[in-house]
XYZ file of C-alpha atoms in Angstrom:
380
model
C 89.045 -21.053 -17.887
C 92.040 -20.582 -19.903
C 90.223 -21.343 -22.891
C 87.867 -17.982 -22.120
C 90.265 -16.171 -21.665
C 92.227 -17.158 -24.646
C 88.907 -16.156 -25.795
C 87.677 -13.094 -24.730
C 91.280 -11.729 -25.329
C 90.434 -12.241 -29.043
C 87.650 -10.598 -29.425
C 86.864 -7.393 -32.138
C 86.552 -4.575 -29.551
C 87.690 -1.998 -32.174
C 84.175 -2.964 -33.924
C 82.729 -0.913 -30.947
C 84.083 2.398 -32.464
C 82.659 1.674 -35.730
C 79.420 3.575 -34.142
C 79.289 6.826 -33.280
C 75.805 6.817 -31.051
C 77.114 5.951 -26.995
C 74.130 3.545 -26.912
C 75.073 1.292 -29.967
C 78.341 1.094 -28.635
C 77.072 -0.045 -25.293
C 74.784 -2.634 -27.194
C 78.053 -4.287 -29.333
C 80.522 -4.320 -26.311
C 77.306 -6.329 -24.374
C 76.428 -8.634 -27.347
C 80.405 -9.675 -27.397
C 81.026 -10.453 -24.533
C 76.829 -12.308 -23.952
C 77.910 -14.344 -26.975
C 81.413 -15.098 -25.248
C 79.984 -16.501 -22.137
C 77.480 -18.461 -23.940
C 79.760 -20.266 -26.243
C 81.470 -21.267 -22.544
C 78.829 -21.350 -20.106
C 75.259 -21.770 -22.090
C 72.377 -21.654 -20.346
C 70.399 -25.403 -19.722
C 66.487 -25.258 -19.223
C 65.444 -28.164 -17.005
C 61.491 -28.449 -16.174
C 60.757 -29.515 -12.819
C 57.594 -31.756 -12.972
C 56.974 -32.114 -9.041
C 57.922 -30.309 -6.218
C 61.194 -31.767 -4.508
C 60.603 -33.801 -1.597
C 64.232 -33.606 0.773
C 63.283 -36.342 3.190
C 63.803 -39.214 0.499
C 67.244 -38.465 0.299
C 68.331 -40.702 3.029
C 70.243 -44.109 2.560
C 67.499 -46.421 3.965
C 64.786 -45.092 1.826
C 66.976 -44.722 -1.592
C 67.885 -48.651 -0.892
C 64.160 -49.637 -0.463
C 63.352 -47.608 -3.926
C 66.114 -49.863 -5.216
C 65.224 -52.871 -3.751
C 61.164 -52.307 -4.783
C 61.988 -51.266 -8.645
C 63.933 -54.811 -8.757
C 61.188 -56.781 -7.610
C 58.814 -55.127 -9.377
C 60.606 -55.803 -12.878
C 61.519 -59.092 -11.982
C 57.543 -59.734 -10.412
C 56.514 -58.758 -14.170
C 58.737 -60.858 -15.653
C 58.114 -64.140 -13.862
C 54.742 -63.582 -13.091
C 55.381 -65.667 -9.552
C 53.849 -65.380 -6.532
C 56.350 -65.279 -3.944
C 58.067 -62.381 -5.863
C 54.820 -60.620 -5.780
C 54.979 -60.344 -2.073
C 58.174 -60.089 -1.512
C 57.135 -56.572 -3.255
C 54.391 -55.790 -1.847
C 56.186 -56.666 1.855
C 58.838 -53.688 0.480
C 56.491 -51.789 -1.218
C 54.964 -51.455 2.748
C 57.928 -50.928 4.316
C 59.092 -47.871 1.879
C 55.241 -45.933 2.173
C 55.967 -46.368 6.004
C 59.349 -45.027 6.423
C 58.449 -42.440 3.795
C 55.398 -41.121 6.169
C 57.926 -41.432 9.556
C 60.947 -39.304 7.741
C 58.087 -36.699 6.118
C 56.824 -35.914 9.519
C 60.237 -36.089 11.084
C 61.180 -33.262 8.423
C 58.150 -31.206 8.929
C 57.924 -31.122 12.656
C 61.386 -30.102 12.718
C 61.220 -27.519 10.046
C 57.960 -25.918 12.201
C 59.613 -26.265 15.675
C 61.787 -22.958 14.666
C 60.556 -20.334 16.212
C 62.484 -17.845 13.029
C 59.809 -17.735 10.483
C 62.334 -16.742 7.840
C 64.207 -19.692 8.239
C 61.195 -21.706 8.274
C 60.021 -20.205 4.503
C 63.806 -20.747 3.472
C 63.823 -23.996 3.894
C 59.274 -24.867 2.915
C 59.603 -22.840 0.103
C 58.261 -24.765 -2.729
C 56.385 -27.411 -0.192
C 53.272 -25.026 1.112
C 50.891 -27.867 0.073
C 52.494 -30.537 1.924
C 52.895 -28.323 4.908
C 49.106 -27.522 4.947
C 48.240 -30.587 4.652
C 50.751 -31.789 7.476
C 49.309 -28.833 9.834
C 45.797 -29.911 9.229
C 46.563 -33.100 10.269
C 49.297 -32.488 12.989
C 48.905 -29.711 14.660
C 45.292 -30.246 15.826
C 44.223 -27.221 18.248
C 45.454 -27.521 21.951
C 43.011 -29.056 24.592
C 43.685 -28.366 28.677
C 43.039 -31.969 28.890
C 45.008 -32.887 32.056
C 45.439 -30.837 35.527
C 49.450 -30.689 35.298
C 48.784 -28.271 32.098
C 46.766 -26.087 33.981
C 49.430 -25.958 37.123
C 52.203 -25.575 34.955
C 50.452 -22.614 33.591
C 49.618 -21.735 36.604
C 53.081 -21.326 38.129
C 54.437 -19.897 34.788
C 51.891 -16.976 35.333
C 53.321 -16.391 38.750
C 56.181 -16.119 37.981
C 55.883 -13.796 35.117
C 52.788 -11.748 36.632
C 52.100 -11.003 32.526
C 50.094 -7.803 31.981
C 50.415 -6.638 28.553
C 49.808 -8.789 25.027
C 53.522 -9.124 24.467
C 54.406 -11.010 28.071
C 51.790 -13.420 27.636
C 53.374 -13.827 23.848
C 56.256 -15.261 26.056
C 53.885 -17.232 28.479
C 52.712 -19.403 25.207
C 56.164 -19.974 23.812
C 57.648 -21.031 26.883
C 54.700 -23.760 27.410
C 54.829 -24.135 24.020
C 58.206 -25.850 24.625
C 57.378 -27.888 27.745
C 54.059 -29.533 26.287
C 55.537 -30.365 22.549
C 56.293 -34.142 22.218
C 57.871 -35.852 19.076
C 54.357 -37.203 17.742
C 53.085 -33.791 18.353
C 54.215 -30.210 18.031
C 52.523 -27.769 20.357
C 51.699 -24.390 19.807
C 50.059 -21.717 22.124
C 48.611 -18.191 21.731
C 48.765 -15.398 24.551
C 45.328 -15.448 24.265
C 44.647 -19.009 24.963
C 46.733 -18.885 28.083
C 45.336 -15.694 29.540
C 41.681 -16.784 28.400
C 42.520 -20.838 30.483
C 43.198 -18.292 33.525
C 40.479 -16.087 33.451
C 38.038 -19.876 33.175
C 40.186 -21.224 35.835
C 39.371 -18.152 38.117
C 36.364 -17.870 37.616
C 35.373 -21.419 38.342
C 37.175 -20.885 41.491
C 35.632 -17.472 42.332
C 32.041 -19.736 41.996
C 33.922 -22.566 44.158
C 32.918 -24.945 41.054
C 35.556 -27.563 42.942
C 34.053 -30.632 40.517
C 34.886 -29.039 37.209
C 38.862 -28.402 39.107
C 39.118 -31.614 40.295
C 37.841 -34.085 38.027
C 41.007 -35.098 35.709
C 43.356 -34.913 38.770
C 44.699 -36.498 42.246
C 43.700 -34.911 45.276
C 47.275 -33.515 45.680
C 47.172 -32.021 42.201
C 44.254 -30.076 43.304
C 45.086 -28.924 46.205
C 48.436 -27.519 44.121
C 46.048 -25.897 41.708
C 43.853 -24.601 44.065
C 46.949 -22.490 45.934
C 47.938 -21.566 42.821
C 44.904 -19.988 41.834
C 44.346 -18.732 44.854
C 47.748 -16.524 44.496
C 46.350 -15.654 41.228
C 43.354 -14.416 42.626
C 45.193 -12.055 45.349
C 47.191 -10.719 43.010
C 44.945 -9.777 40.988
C 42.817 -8.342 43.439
C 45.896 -6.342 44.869
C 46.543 -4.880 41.491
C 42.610 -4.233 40.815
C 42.945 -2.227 44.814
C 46.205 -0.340 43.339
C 44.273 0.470 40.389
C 41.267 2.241 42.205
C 43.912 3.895 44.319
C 45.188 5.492 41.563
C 42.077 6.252 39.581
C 40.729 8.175 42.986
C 43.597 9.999 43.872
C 43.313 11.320 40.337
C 39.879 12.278 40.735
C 41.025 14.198 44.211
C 43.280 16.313 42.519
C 41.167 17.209 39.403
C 38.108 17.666 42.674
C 40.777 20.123 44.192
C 41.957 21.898 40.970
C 38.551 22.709 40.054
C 37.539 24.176 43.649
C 41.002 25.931 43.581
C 39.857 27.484 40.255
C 36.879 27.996 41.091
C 37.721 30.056 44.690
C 40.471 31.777 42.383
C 37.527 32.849 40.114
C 35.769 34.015 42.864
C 38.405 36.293 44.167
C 39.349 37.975 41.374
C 35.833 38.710 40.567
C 35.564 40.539 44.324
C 38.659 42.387 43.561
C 37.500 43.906 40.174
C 34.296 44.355 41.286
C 35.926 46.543 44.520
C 38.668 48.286 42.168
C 35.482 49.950 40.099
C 33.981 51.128 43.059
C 36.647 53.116 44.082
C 36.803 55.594 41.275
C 33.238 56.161 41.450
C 33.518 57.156 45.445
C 36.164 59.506 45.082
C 34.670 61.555 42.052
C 31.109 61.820 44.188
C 33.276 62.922 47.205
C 34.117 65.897 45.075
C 31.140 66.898 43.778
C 29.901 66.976 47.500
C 32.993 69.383 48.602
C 32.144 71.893 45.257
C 28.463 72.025 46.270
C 29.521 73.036 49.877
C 31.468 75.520 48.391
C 29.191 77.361 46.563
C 26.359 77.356 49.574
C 29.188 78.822 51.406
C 29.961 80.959 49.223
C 25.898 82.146 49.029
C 25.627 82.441 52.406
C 23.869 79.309 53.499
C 25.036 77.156 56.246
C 26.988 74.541 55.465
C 26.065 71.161 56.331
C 27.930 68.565 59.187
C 30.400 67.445 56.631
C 30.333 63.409 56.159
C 33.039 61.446 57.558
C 34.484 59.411 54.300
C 35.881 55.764 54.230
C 39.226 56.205 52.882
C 39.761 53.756 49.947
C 41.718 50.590 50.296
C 45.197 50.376 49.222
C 45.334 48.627 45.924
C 47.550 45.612 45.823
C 50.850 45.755 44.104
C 51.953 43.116 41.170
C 54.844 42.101 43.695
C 52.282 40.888 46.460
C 49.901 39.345 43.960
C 53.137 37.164 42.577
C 53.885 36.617 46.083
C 50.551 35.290 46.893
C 50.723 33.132 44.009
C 54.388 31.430 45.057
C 52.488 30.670 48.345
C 49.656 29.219 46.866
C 51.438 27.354 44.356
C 54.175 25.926 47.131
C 51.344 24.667 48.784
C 49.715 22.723 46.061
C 53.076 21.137 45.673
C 54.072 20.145 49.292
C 50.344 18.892 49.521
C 51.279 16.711 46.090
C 54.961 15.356 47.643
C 52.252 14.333 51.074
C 49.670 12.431 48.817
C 52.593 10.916 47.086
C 53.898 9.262 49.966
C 51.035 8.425 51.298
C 50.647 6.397 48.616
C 54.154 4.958 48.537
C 53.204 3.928 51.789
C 49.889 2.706 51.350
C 51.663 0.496 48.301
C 54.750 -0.747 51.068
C 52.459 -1.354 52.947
C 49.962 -3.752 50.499
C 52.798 -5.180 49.301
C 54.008 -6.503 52.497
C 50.545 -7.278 53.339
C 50.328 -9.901 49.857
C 53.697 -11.543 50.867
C 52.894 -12.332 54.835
C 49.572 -13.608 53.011
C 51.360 -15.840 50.359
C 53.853 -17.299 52.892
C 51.244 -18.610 55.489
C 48.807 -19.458 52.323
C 52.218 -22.087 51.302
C 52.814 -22.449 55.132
C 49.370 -24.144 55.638
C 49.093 -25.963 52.657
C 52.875 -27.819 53.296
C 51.462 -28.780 56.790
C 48.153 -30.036 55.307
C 50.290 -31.774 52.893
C 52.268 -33.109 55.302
C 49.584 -34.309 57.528
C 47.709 -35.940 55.162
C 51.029 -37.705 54.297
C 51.374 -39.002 57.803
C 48.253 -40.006 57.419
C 48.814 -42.355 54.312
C 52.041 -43.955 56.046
C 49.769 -44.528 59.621
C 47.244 -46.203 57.105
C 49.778 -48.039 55.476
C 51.845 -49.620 58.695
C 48.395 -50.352 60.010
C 47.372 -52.682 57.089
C 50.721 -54.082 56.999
C-alpha cells in the first residue's frame, strides 16, 4: 500500500492542464490514475469451465477424492487386481456420499421459505435444482387418514375464507408433513380443494372411501371433524342468505318508498294547477252576473264555491321529510339488531351443537374403550 501511494503521489497531474477542453482533462486525470491501479492491482481473467458444486467441500468427501486419485494412479501403474478394487470399493463410496451431501444441500437450500435467499445462494445451480425437484419433490398424495385430520383440525382452527389464509393453511402443513428424505410442499388450493372432496363424500355418506386407509378411531375423529366443517359452513352459507335478503328488503322498501313519493307529488302538482284555473272561472261567473244585473235580468241563485286548499309551505314539506327520513332510520337501527340478534343467537346455537357433537363422541369413545378392556380381561 505504501508502494501506491509512493506512487500515485508521483504522478504528472500538471499534464492535465496541458488541455484546455474540460473533457480531455477528465479523460488524462482517469487514464493516470486506471494505469496506476493496474500496475498495482491488474485485473486476472479466470474461465470457469463448470458450475461450482458447494457440497464437495467437506472433509470426508475431499479425503475420498484423495484417497481414489491414489489408487487410481497406482491401479495404472501396477496393473493388479486387488488395487483395482480397492478403487472401485472407494470409487463407490465417494458417488454415494456425493449423492447424500447433494440432497442434504438442496433440501436445505429449498426448505427456506425467503425466495431471495434461496436464489442467493442456487444462483449458478438452476440445472441441478431442476433436476433435484423433478426427482424430489414429487406432487403430494392424501395417502394416509392422519393427513386428512390434521388438515382437518388446522381448518378449524383457522376457519380460512379468503386465498391468502389458506396460503397459511399449506405452509403450516407444509412444515408438519416434510421429512428429511422428502420436502413437502402445499398449495391453498390443494388444501381447500382435499376439503371440499372430503365434504362432499361425507355429504353422500360415502363412509368406504373415509374409512379405508384408517382405524376405526381415526374415523370416527375424521368424521367429527368434518362434521364441524360441515356446520360451519352451513352457518356461514345461513348468515350469507341473511344478509343477501335483508338487502333485497331494503332495496324492496326504497323502491315502494319512491315509488309512493312519486305518487304524491304527482297528486300535489296535479291539484296546485287546478286551483288557478277555478278561481279565474269564478270570476268570469261574478262579471257575467254583473252585466245581467246591470240589463235588468234576474240574476241567478249564486253558486256556493269550494274555497281552495291552503298550499303547503317549504317549512312543512322539510318537516315532513325529517319525519319520513327519521323513520327510515329507526326502522334501519330495528333490522340491525334484529340481526345482531338473530347472529347471537346462531352463534350460540353452533357452540351448544359442537360441545354435545364432542360430548357424544368422548362417551362413544369411551365406551367402546371399556369395551376393548371387558374383551381383554375376559380372554385373559
Amino acid at each position: 500500500m505504501a508502494t501506491y501511494y509512493t506512487d500515485v503521489s508521483s504522478l504528472p497531474f500538471s499534464a492535465i492542464y496541458a488541455f484546455s477542453d474540460p473533457e480531455d482533462m477528465l479523460e488524462s486525470f482517469n487514464t493516470l490514475i486506471q494505469d496506476c491501479i493496474d500496475r498495482h492491482t491488474p485485473i486476472k481473467r479466470v474461465k470457469v469451465t463448470r458450475p461450482p458444486c458447494p457440497w464437495l467441500k467437506t472433509g470426508d468427501i475431499q479425503t475420498l477424492q484423495i484417497q481414489r486419485n491414489k489408487l487410481h494412479f497406482e491401479a495404472y501403474k501396477t496393473s493388479l487386481d486387488s488395487i483395482w478394487n480397492a478403487f472401485r470399493k472407494v470409487h463407490n463410496s465417494l458417488k454415494t456420499k456425493i449423492k447424500a451431501a447433494k440432497r442434504s444441500f438442496y433440501q436445505t437450500v429449498l426448505s427456506s421459505r425467503n425466495s431471495k435467499n434461496i436464489w442467493k445462494r442456487t444462483l449458478g445451480y438452476t440445472n441441478n435444482i431442476a433436476s433435484f425437484i423433478s426427482q424430489k419433490m414429487a406432487p403430494f398424495r392424501w395417502s394416509n387418514v392422519a393427513y386428512d385430520i390434521l388438515l382437518c383440525k388446522e381448518v378449524l382452527a383457522r376457519r380460512p375464507s379468503s386465498p391468502m389464509e389458506w396460503e397459511s393453511v399449506a405452509e403450516t402443513l407444509s412444515e408438519i408433513f416434510s421429512i428429511a428424505e422428502k420436502v413437502v410442499i402445499l398449495k391453498g388450493r390443494g388444501c381447500r380443494e382435499r376439503v371440499d372432496r372430503l365434504l362432499m363424500k361425507y355429504n353422500e355418506e360415502d363412509k368406504k372411501n373415509l374409512k379405508k386407509s384408517g382405524t376405526e378411531e381415526e374415523y370416527s375423529e375424521l368424521h367429527q371433524l368434518l362434521e364441524d366443517i360441515s356446520t360451519y359452513k352451513r352457518d356461514i352459507e345461513d348468515l350469507k342468505n341473511v344478509k343477501i335478503k335483508g338487502r333485497e328488503r331494503k332495496k324492496e322498501k326504497e323502491r315502494l318508498d319512491k315509488a309512493k313519493g312519486t305518487e304524491m307529488r304527482n297528486e300535489a302538482l296535479s291539484g296546485m294547477s287546478m286551483l288557478p284555473h277555478e278561481s279565474d272561472s269564478g270570476s268570469e261567473n261574478d262579471d257575467d252576473l254583473d252585466e245581467e244585473s246591470a240589463l235588468g235580468a234576474p240574476a241567478p241563485a249564486k253558486k256556493v264555491s269550494r274555497k281552495p286548499r291552503k298550499r303547503a309551505s317549504r317549512l312543512s314539506v322539510m318537516n315532513m321529510l325529517e319525519e319520513k327520513y327519521d323513520r327510515k332510520a329507526s326502522l334501519k337501527e330495528q333490522e340491525l339488531k334484529q340481526r345482531m340478534l338473530e347472529f347471537e343467537f346462531e352463534k350460540q346455537k353452533f357452540e351448544i351443537e359442537a360441545a354435545e357433537r364432542k360430548e357424544r363422541l368422548d362417551l362413544e369413545l369411551e365406551e367402546k374403550r371399556m369395551m376393548l378392556s371387558l374383551l381383554k380381561d375376559k380372554l385373559l
